[in-house]
PDB file of C-alpha atoms in Angstrom:
ATOM      1  CA  ALA A   1      63.229-168.173 135.317  1.00  0.00           C
ATOM      2  CA  GLN A   2      60.224-167.966 137.552  1.00  0.00           C
ATOM      3  CA  SER A   3      59.623-167.294 141.222  1.00  0.00           C
ATOM      4  CA  VAL A   4      56.789-167.366 143.726  1.00  0.00           C
ATOM      5  CA  THR A   5      56.364-165.142 146.757  1.00  0.00           C
ATOM      6  CA  GLN A   6      54.093-165.929 149.660  1.00  0.00           C
ATOM      7  CA  LEU A   7      54.469-162.884 151.844  1.00  0.00           C
ATOM      8  CA  ASP A   8      52.780-164.307 154.943  1.00  0.00           C
ATOM      9  CA  SER A   9      54.509-167.201 156.681  1.00  0.00           C
ATOM     10  CA  GLN A  10      51.665-167.533 159.207  1.00  0.00           C
ATOM     11  CA  VAL A  11      48.052-166.380 159.161  1.00  0.00           C
ATOM     12  CA  PRO A  12      45.993-166.789 162.352  1.00  0.00           C
ATOM     13  CA  VAL A  13      42.242-166.427 161.880  1.00  0.00           C
ATOM     14  CA  PHE A  14      39.197-167.148 164.005  1.00  0.00           C
ATOM     15  CA  GLU A  15      36.851-169.944 163.024  1.00  0.00           C
ATOM     16  CA  GLU A  16      34.089-168.842 160.611  1.00  0.00           C
ATOM     17  CA  ALA A  17      36.019-165.683 159.681  1.00  0.00           C
ATOM     18  CA  PRO A  18      37.174-165.037 156.094  1.00  0.00           C
ATOM     19  CA  VAL A  19      40.775-165.509 155.061  1.00  0.00           C
ATOM     20  CA  GLU A  20      43.048-164.544 152.190  1.00  0.00           C
ATOM     21  CA  LEU A  21      46.433-166.140 151.564  1.00  0.00           C
ATOM     22  CA  ARG A  22      48.547-164.092 149.210  1.00  0.00           C
ATOM     23  CA  CYS A  23      50.623-165.375 146.323  1.00  0.00           C
ATOM     24  CA  ASN A  24      52.562-163.356 143.774  1.00  0.00           C
ATOM     25  CA  TYR A  25      54.674-164.770 140.993  1.00  0.00           C
ATOM     26  CA  SER A  26      57.109-163.588 138.372  1.00  0.00           C
ATOM     27  CA  SER A  27      57.816-165.256 135.064  1.00  0.00           C
ATOM     28  CA  SER A  28      58.960-164.223 131.606  1.00  0.00           C
ATOM     29  CA  VAL A  29      56.488-166.624 129.966  1.00  0.00           C
ATOM     30  CA  SER A  30      52.874-167.602 130.483  1.00  0.00           C
ATOM     31  CA  VAL A  31      52.258-169.742 133.538  1.00  0.00           C
ATOM     32  CA  TYR A  32      50.076-172.345 135.130  1.00  0.00           C
ATOM     33  CA  LEU A  33      49.289-171.769 138.806  1.00  0.00           C
ATOM     34  CA  PHE A  34      48.449-174.139 141.632  1.00  0.00           C
ATOM     35  CA  TRP A  35      47.569-174.116 145.313  1.00  0.00           C
ATOM     36  CA  TYR A  36      48.517-177.190 147.321  1.00  0.00           C
ATOM     37  CA  VAL A  37      47.592-177.926 150.930  1.00  0.00           C
ATOM     38  CA  GLN A  38      49.662-180.003 153.336  1.00  0.00           C
ATOM     39  CA  TYR A  39      48.176-181.313 156.579  1.00  0.00           C
ATOM     40  CA  PRO A  40      50.596-182.308 159.353  1.00  0.00           C
ATOM     41  CA  ASN A  41      52.660-185.404 158.581  1.00  0.00           C
ATOM     42  CA  GLN A  42      51.097-185.811 155.154  1.00  0.00           C
ATOM     43  CA  GLY A  43      51.990-185.188 151.544  1.00  0.00           C
ATOM     44  CA  LEU A  44      50.719-182.276 149.485  1.00  0.00           C
ATOM     45  CA  GLN A  45      47.239-182.311 147.961  1.00  0.00           C
ATOM     46  CA  LEU A  46      46.093-180.167 145.081  1.00  0.00           C
ATOM     47  CA  LEU A  47      43.538-177.606 146.220  1.00  0.00           C
ATOM     48  CA  LEU A  48      42.924-175.859 142.911  1.00  0.00           C
ATOM     49  CA  LYS A  49      44.649-174.875 139.706  1.00  0.00           C
ATOM     50  CA  TYR A  50      44.541-172.286 136.963  1.00  0.00           C
ATOM     51  CA  LEU A  51      45.514-173.451 133.488  1.00  0.00           C
ATOM     52  CA  SER A  52      43.390-171.272 131.233  1.00  0.00           C
ATOM     53  CA  GLY A  53      39.866-169.937 130.820  1.00  0.00           C
ATOM     54  CA  SER A  54      37.983-168.349 133.700  1.00  0.00           C
ATOM     55  CA  THR A  55      40.336-166.480 135.998  1.00  0.00           C
ATOM     56  CA  LEU A  56      38.300-167.490 139.060  1.00  0.00           C
ATOM     57  CA  VAL A  57      38.795-171.091 140.090  1.00  0.00           C
ATOM     58  CA  GLU A  58      37.086-172.893 142.942  1.00  0.00           C
ATOM     59  CA  SER A  59      37.704-175.991 145.022  1.00  0.00           C
ATOM     60  CA  ILE A  60      35.117-178.415 146.341  1.00  0.00           C
ATOM     61  CA  ASN A  61      35.707-177.340 149.953  1.00  0.00           C
ATOM     62  CA  GLY A  62      34.915-173.641 149.570  1.00  0.00           C
ATOM     63  CA  PHE A  63      38.295-172.167 148.626  1.00  0.00           C
ATOM     64  CA  GLU A  64      38.673-169.995 145.556  1.00  0.00           C
ATOM     65  CA  ALA A  65      41.540-168.220 143.855  1.00  0.00           C
ATOM     66  CA  GLU A  66      41.640-165.566 141.193  1.00  0.00           C
ATOM     67  CA  PHE A  67      44.347-165.273 138.562  1.00  0.00           C
ATOM     68  CA  ASN A  68      45.249-161.624 138.055  1.00  0.00           C
ATOM     69  CA  LYS A  69      47.705-161.317 135.195  1.00  0.00           C
ATOM     70  CA  SER A  70      48.275-157.571 135.529  1.00  0.00           C
ATOM     71  CA  GLN A  71      49.151-157.897 139.213  1.00  0.00           C
ATOM     72  CA  THR A  72      50.826-161.305 138.753  1.00  0.00           C
ATOM     73  CA  SER A  73      48.868-162.660 141.682  1.00  0.00           C
ATOM     74  CA  PHE A  74      46.911-165.803 142.521  1.00  0.00           C
ATOM     75  CA  HIS A  75      45.514-165.146 145.994  1.00  0.00           C
ATOM     76  CA  LEU A  76      43.573-167.868 147.807  1.00  0.00           C
ATOM     77  CA  ARG A  77      40.384-166.977 149.662  1.00  0.00           C
ATOM     78  CA  LYS A  78      37.740-168.632 151.763  1.00  0.00           C
ATOM     79  CA  PRO A  79      34.703-166.764 153.135  1.00  0.00           C
ATOM     80  CA  SER A  80      34.397-168.836 156.323  1.00  0.00           C
ATOM     81  CA  VAL A  81      37.163-171.085 157.648  1.00  0.00           C
ATOM     82  CA  HIS A  82      36.835-174.248 159.739  1.00  0.00           C
ATOM     83  CA  ILE A  83      39.180-175.760 162.268  1.00  0.00           C
ATOM     84  CA  SER A  84      39.909-178.492 159.740  1.00  0.00           C
ATOM     85  CA  ASP A  85      41.423-175.893 157.378  1.00  0.00           C
ATOM     86  CA  THR A  86      44.444-175.580 159.676  1.00  0.00           C
ATOM     87  CA  ALA A  87      47.337-176.606 157.439  1.00  0.00           C
ATOM     88  CA  GLU A  88      50.286-175.367 155.381  1.00  0.00           C
ATOM     89  CA  TYR A  89      49.354-173.893 152.005  1.00  0.00           C
ATOM     90  CA  PHE A  90      51.815-173.740 149.110  1.00  0.00           C
ATOM     91  CA  CYS A  91      51.374-171.671 145.969  1.00  0.00           C
ATOM     92  CA  ALA A  92      53.170-173.117 142.946  1.00  0.00           C
ATOM     93  CA  VAL A  93      53.865-172.052 139.374  1.00  0.00           C
ATOM     94  CA  THR A  94      55.074-173.739 136.239  1.00  0.00           C
ATOM     95  CA  SER A  95      55.450-172.401 132.729  1.00  0.00           C
ATOM     96  CA  ASN A  96      53.187-173.535 129.895  1.00  0.00           C
ATOM     97  CA  SER A  97      55.972-174.103 127.399  1.00  0.00           C
ATOM     98  CA  GLY A  98      55.123-177.790 127.023  1.00  0.00           C
ATOM     99  CA  GLY A  99      57.116-180.852 127.990  1.00  0.00           C
ATOM    100  CA  TYR A 100      58.381-181.108 131.532  1.00  0.00           C
ATOM    101  CA  GLN A 101      58.421-177.796 133.328  1.00  0.00           C
ATOM    102  CA  LYS A 102      59.902-177.536 136.806  1.00  0.00           C
ATOM    103  CA  VAL A 103      57.409-176.545 139.467  1.00  0.00           C
ATOM    104  CA  THR A 104      58.466-173.623 141.630  1.00  0.00           C
ATOM    105  CA  PHE A 105      56.909-173.626 145.076  1.00  0.00           C
ATOM    106  CA  GLY A 106      56.429-170.659 147.352  1.00  0.00           C
ATOM    107  CA  THR A 107      57.740-170.844 150.897  1.00  0.00           C
ATOM    108  CA  GLY A 108      54.319-171.695 152.272  1.00  0.00           C
ATOM    109  CA  THR A 109      51.749-170.054 154.540  1.00  0.00           C
ATOM    110  CA  LYS A 110      50.667-171.724 157.750  1.00  0.00           C
ATOM    111  CA  LEU A 111      46.940-171.129 158.264  1.00  0.00           C
ATOM    112  CA  GLN A 112      46.070-171.424 161.950  1.00  0.00           C
ATOM    113  CA  VAL A 113      42.331-171.447 162.627  1.00  0.00           C
ATOM    114  CA  ILE A 114      41.503-170.395 166.181  1.00  0.00           C
ATOM    115  CA  PRO A 115      38.350-171.839 167.822  1.00  0.00           C
TER     116      PRO A 115
ATOM    117  CA  ASP B   1      42.563-194.949 141.926  1.00  0.00           C
ATOM    118  CA  THR B   2      44.159-191.509 142.458  1.00  0.00           C
ATOM    119  CA  GLU B   3      46.567-192.610 145.132  1.00  0.00           C
ATOM    120  CA  VAL B   4      50.328-192.563 145.361  1.00  0.00           C
ATOM    121  CA  THR B   5      51.609-194.945 148.006  1.00  0.00           C
ATOM    122  CA  GLN B   6      54.976-194.820 149.739  1.00  0.00           C
ATOM    123  CA  THR B   7      56.727-197.297 151.985  1.00  0.00           C
ATOM    124  CA  PRO B   8      57.930-197.247 154.644  1.00  0.00           C
ATOM    125  CA  LYS B   9      56.180-194.432 156.493  1.00  0.00           C
ATOM    126  CA  HIS B  10      59.084-194.011 158.879  1.00  0.00           C
ATOM    127  CA  LEU B  11      62.720-195.059 158.562  1.00  0.00           C
ATOM    128  CA  VAL B  12      65.608-194.711 160.988  1.00  0.00           C
ATOM    129  CA  MET B  13      69.016-195.605 159.615  1.00  0.00           C
ATOM    130  CA  GLY B  14      72.631-195.273 160.573  1.00  0.00           C
ATOM    131  CA  MET B  15      75.182-193.544 158.423  1.00  0.00           C
ATOM    132  CA  THR B  16      76.622-196.856 157.194  1.00  0.00           C
ATOM    133  CA  ASN B  17      73.295-198.491 156.330  1.00  0.00           C
ATOM    134  CA  LYS B  18      71.787-199.140 152.910  1.00  0.00           C
ATOM    135  CA  LYS B  19      68.028-198.777 152.611  1.00  0.00           C
ATOM    136  CA  SER B  20      65.430-198.099 149.920  1.00  0.00           C
ATOM    137  CA  LEU B  21      62.286-196.025 149.716  1.00  0.00           C
ATOM    138  CA  LYS B  22      59.467-197.229 147.485  1.00  0.00           C
ATOM    139  CA  CYS B  23      56.734-195.388 145.635  1.00  0.00           C
ATOM    140  CA  GLU B  24      53.867-196.759 143.551  1.00  0.00           C
ATOM    141  CA  GLN B  25      51.080-195.252 141.450  1.00  0.00           C
ATOM    142  CA  HIS B  26      48.448-196.878 139.239  1.00  0.00           C
ATOM    143  CA  MET B  27      47.054-193.796 137.524  1.00  0.00           C
ATOM    144  CA  GLY B  28      48.999-194.362 134.323  1.00  0.00           C
ATOM    145  CA  HIS B  29      51.077-191.255 134.956  1.00  0.00           C
ATOM    146  CA  ARG B  30      54.276-191.119 132.916  1.00  0.00           C
ATOM    147  CA  ALA B  31      56.146-188.586 135.059  1.00  0.00           C
ATOM    148  CA  MET B  32      57.322-189.420 138.566  1.00  0.00           C
ATOM    149  CA  TYR B  33      59.245-187.314 141.038  1.00  0.00           C
ATOM    150  CA  TRP B  34      61.260-187.478 144.239  1.00  0.00           C
ATOM    151  CA  TYR B  35      61.243-184.473 146.564  1.00  0.00           C
ATOM    152  CA  LYS B  36      62.976-183.772 149.854  1.00  0.00           C
ATOM    153  CA  GLN B  37      61.159-181.616 152.377  1.00  0.00           C
ATOM    154  CA  LYS B  38      62.676-180.169 155.526  1.00  0.00           C
ATOM    155  CA  ALA B  39      60.485-178.900 158.350  1.00  0.00           C
ATOM    156  CA  LYS B  40      58.615-175.674 157.584  1.00  0.00           C
ATOM    157  CA  LYS B  41      60.064-175.565 154.044  1.00  0.00           C
ATOM    158  CA  PRO B  42      58.596-176.252 150.603  1.00  0.00           C
ATOM    159  CA  PRO B  43      59.486-179.482 148.799  1.00  0.00           C
ATOM    160  CA  GLU B  44      62.829-179.463 146.971  1.00  0.00           C
ATOM    161  CA  LEU B  45      62.941-181.389 143.729  1.00  0.00           C
ATOM    162  CA  MET B  46      65.538-184.175 143.607  1.00  0.00           C
ATOM    163  CA  PHE B  47      64.780-186.303 140.530  1.00  0.00           C
ATOM    164  CA  VAL B  48      62.291-186.504 137.671  1.00  0.00           C
ATOM    165  CA  TYR B  49      61.539-189.612 135.658  1.00  0.00           C
ATOM    166  CA  SER B  50      59.688-189.247 132.377  1.00  0.00           C
ATOM    167  CA  TYR B  51      58.580-192.404 130.574  1.00  0.00           C
ATOM    168  CA  GLU B  52      60.787-194.424 132.955  1.00  0.00           C
ATOM    169  CA  LYS B  53      63.907-192.483 132.015  1.00  0.00           C
ATOM    170  CA  LEU B  54      65.736-190.142 134.356  1.00  0.00           C
ATOM    171  CA  SER B  55      65.224-186.707 132.857  1.00  0.00           C
ATOM    172  CA  ILE B  56      66.250-184.413 135.683  1.00  0.00           C
ATOM    173  CA  ASN B  57      68.764-184.793 138.503  1.00  0.00           C
ATOM    174  CA  GLU B  58      68.912-181.631 140.571  1.00  0.00           C
ATOM    175  CA  SER B  59      72.588-182.079 141.494  1.00  0.00           C
ATOM    176  CA  VAL B  60      71.706-184.573 144.200  1.00  0.00           C
ATOM    177  CA  PRO B  61      74.644-186.285 145.982  1.00  0.00           C
ATOM    178  CA  SER B  62      75.428-189.793 144.760  1.00  0.00           C
ATOM    179  CA  ARG B  63      74.467-191.295 148.116  1.00  0.00           C
ATOM    180  CA  PHE B  64      70.908-190.984 146.727  1.00  0.00           C
ATOM    181  CA  SER B  65      70.297-193.299 143.780  1.00  0.00           C
ATOM    182  CA  PRO B  66      66.907-193.347 142.037  1.00  0.00           C
ATOM    183  CA  GLU B  67      65.508-196.245 140.045  1.00  0.00           C
ATOM    184  CA  CYS B  68      62.351-196.635 137.977  1.00  0.00           C
ATOM    185  CA  PRO B  69      61.786-200.382 137.377  1.00  0.00           C
ATOM    186  CA  ASN B  70      58.528-199.801 135.471  1.00  0.00           C
ATOM    187  CA  SER B  71      55.940-197.136 134.797  1.00  0.00           C
ATOM    188  CA  SER B  72      54.233-197.653 138.169  1.00  0.00           C
ATOM    189  CA  LEU B  73      57.189-197.946 140.507  1.00  0.00           C
ATOM    190  CA  LEU B  74      59.863-195.574 141.707  1.00  0.00           C
ATOM    191  CA  ASN B  75      62.604-196.392 144.195  1.00  0.00           C
ATOM    192  CA  LEU B  76      65.138-194.262 145.998  1.00  0.00           C
ATOM    193  CA  HIS B  77      68.200-196.164 147.193  1.00  0.00           C
ATOM    194  CA  LEU B  78      70.023-194.669 150.147  1.00  0.00           C
ATOM    195  CA  HIS B  79      73.611-195.333 151.172  1.00  0.00           C
ATOM    196  CA  ALA B  80      76.032-193.643 153.550  1.00  0.00           C
ATOM    197  CA  LEU B  81      73.650-190.826 154.388  1.00  0.00           C
ATOM    198  CA  GLN B  82      74.451-187.911 156.658  1.00  0.00           C
ATOM    199  CA  PRO B  83      72.371-186.603 159.574  1.00  0.00           C
ATOM    200  CA  GLU B  84      71.463-183.539 157.509  1.00  0.00           C
ATOM    201  CA  ASP B  85      69.680-185.875 155.076  1.00  0.00           C
ATOM    202  CA  SER B  86      66.995-186.410 157.703  1.00  0.00           C
ATOM    203  CA  ALA B  87      63.758-185.121 156.165  1.00  0.00           C
ATOM    204  CA  LEU B  88      60.395-186.078 154.725  1.00  0.00           C
ATOM    205  CA  TYR B  89      60.867-187.694 151.311  1.00  0.00           C
ATOM    206  CA  LEU B  90      57.911-187.252 149.016  1.00  0.00           C
ATOM    207  CA  CYS B  91      57.097-189.083 145.833  1.00  0.00           C
ATOM    208  CA  ALA B  92      54.750-187.551 143.262  1.00  0.00           C
ATOM    209  CA  SER B  93      53.406-188.322 139.826  1.00  0.00           C
ATOM    210  CA  SER B  94      51.686-186.411 137.043  1.00  0.00           C
ATOM    211  CA  GLN B  95      50.055-187.173 133.720  1.00  0.00           C
ATOM    212  CA  ARG B  96      51.918-184.415 131.908  1.00  0.00           C
ATOM    213  CA  GLY B  97      55.133-182.674 132.829  1.00  0.00           C
ATOM    214  CA  TRP B  98      53.471-179.355 133.530  1.00  0.00           C
ATOM    215  CA  ASP B  99      50.257-180.565 135.144  1.00  0.00           C
ATOM    216  CA  GLU B 100      49.144-181.036 138.734  1.00  0.00           C
ATOM    217  CA  GLN B 101      51.159-183.494 140.747  1.00  0.00           C
ATOM    218  CA  TYR B 102      49.744-186.215 142.972  1.00  0.00           C
ATOM    219  CA  PHE B 103      51.813-186.668 146.114  1.00  0.00           C
ATOM    220  CA  GLY B 104      52.273-189.670 148.333  1.00  0.00           C
ATOM    221  CA  PRO B 105      52.166-189.330 152.138  1.00  0.00           C
ATOM    222  CA  GLY B 106      55.949-189.386 152.359  1.00  0.00           C
ATOM    223  CA  THR B 107      58.618-191.311 154.225  1.00  0.00           C
ATOM    224  CA  ARG B 108      59.944-189.663 157.369  1.00  0.00           C
ATOM    225  CA  LEU B 109      63.661-190.445 157.329  1.00  0.00           C
ATOM    226  CA  THR B 110      65.933-190.039 160.340  1.00  0.00           C
ATOM    227  CA  VAL B 111      69.670-190.578 159.943  1.00  0.00           C
ATOM    228  CA  THR B 112      71.532-191.239 163.186  1.00  0.00           C
TER     229      THR B 112
END
């Protein structure tokens, strides 16, 4: 069994300020980790993923996340946010046992960027 | 083409109606999914198709009936729904069962 915890349901931040969205997971096996973003009235889009290799992964729009196995975390960060980053962010985990593995989503964090 | 399309975008139906939601992808993905998402909640998995065969049904009521006519298409047939079934229905696909999923924009369903 696996689970994902996103402790912050809402994070307000001023434009151009840095932000961190927290994600912790628990699993008895090795995992793959994902961050998805959902803009209002849209589907989810992959922001970035960790499968293996470097523990620091980056997206094309300035977000990054670091896989920390000892702390079972995969926090999402951006050094300077824009108004357009206002959205719901979901952390997700699946196990790397092969075949189909159910994705477990966190409850989501609403990032509200204030002008 | 990395797009998953869904039709219709919005659907209002009565409790005695029969309707269908459609989903299409042309990325060659062999896994396709239906999710239900309520406001301010994460997506809840309903069904998984792998190689056009239903591999997972998350104890969804029989008033929801999925169908996968071919590797690119996924339908969700709706019949005798309840008002609590009102939600955003998302379709997704992935190349491998554990990999990133590509989501469609969803169908906003309202049951009256």
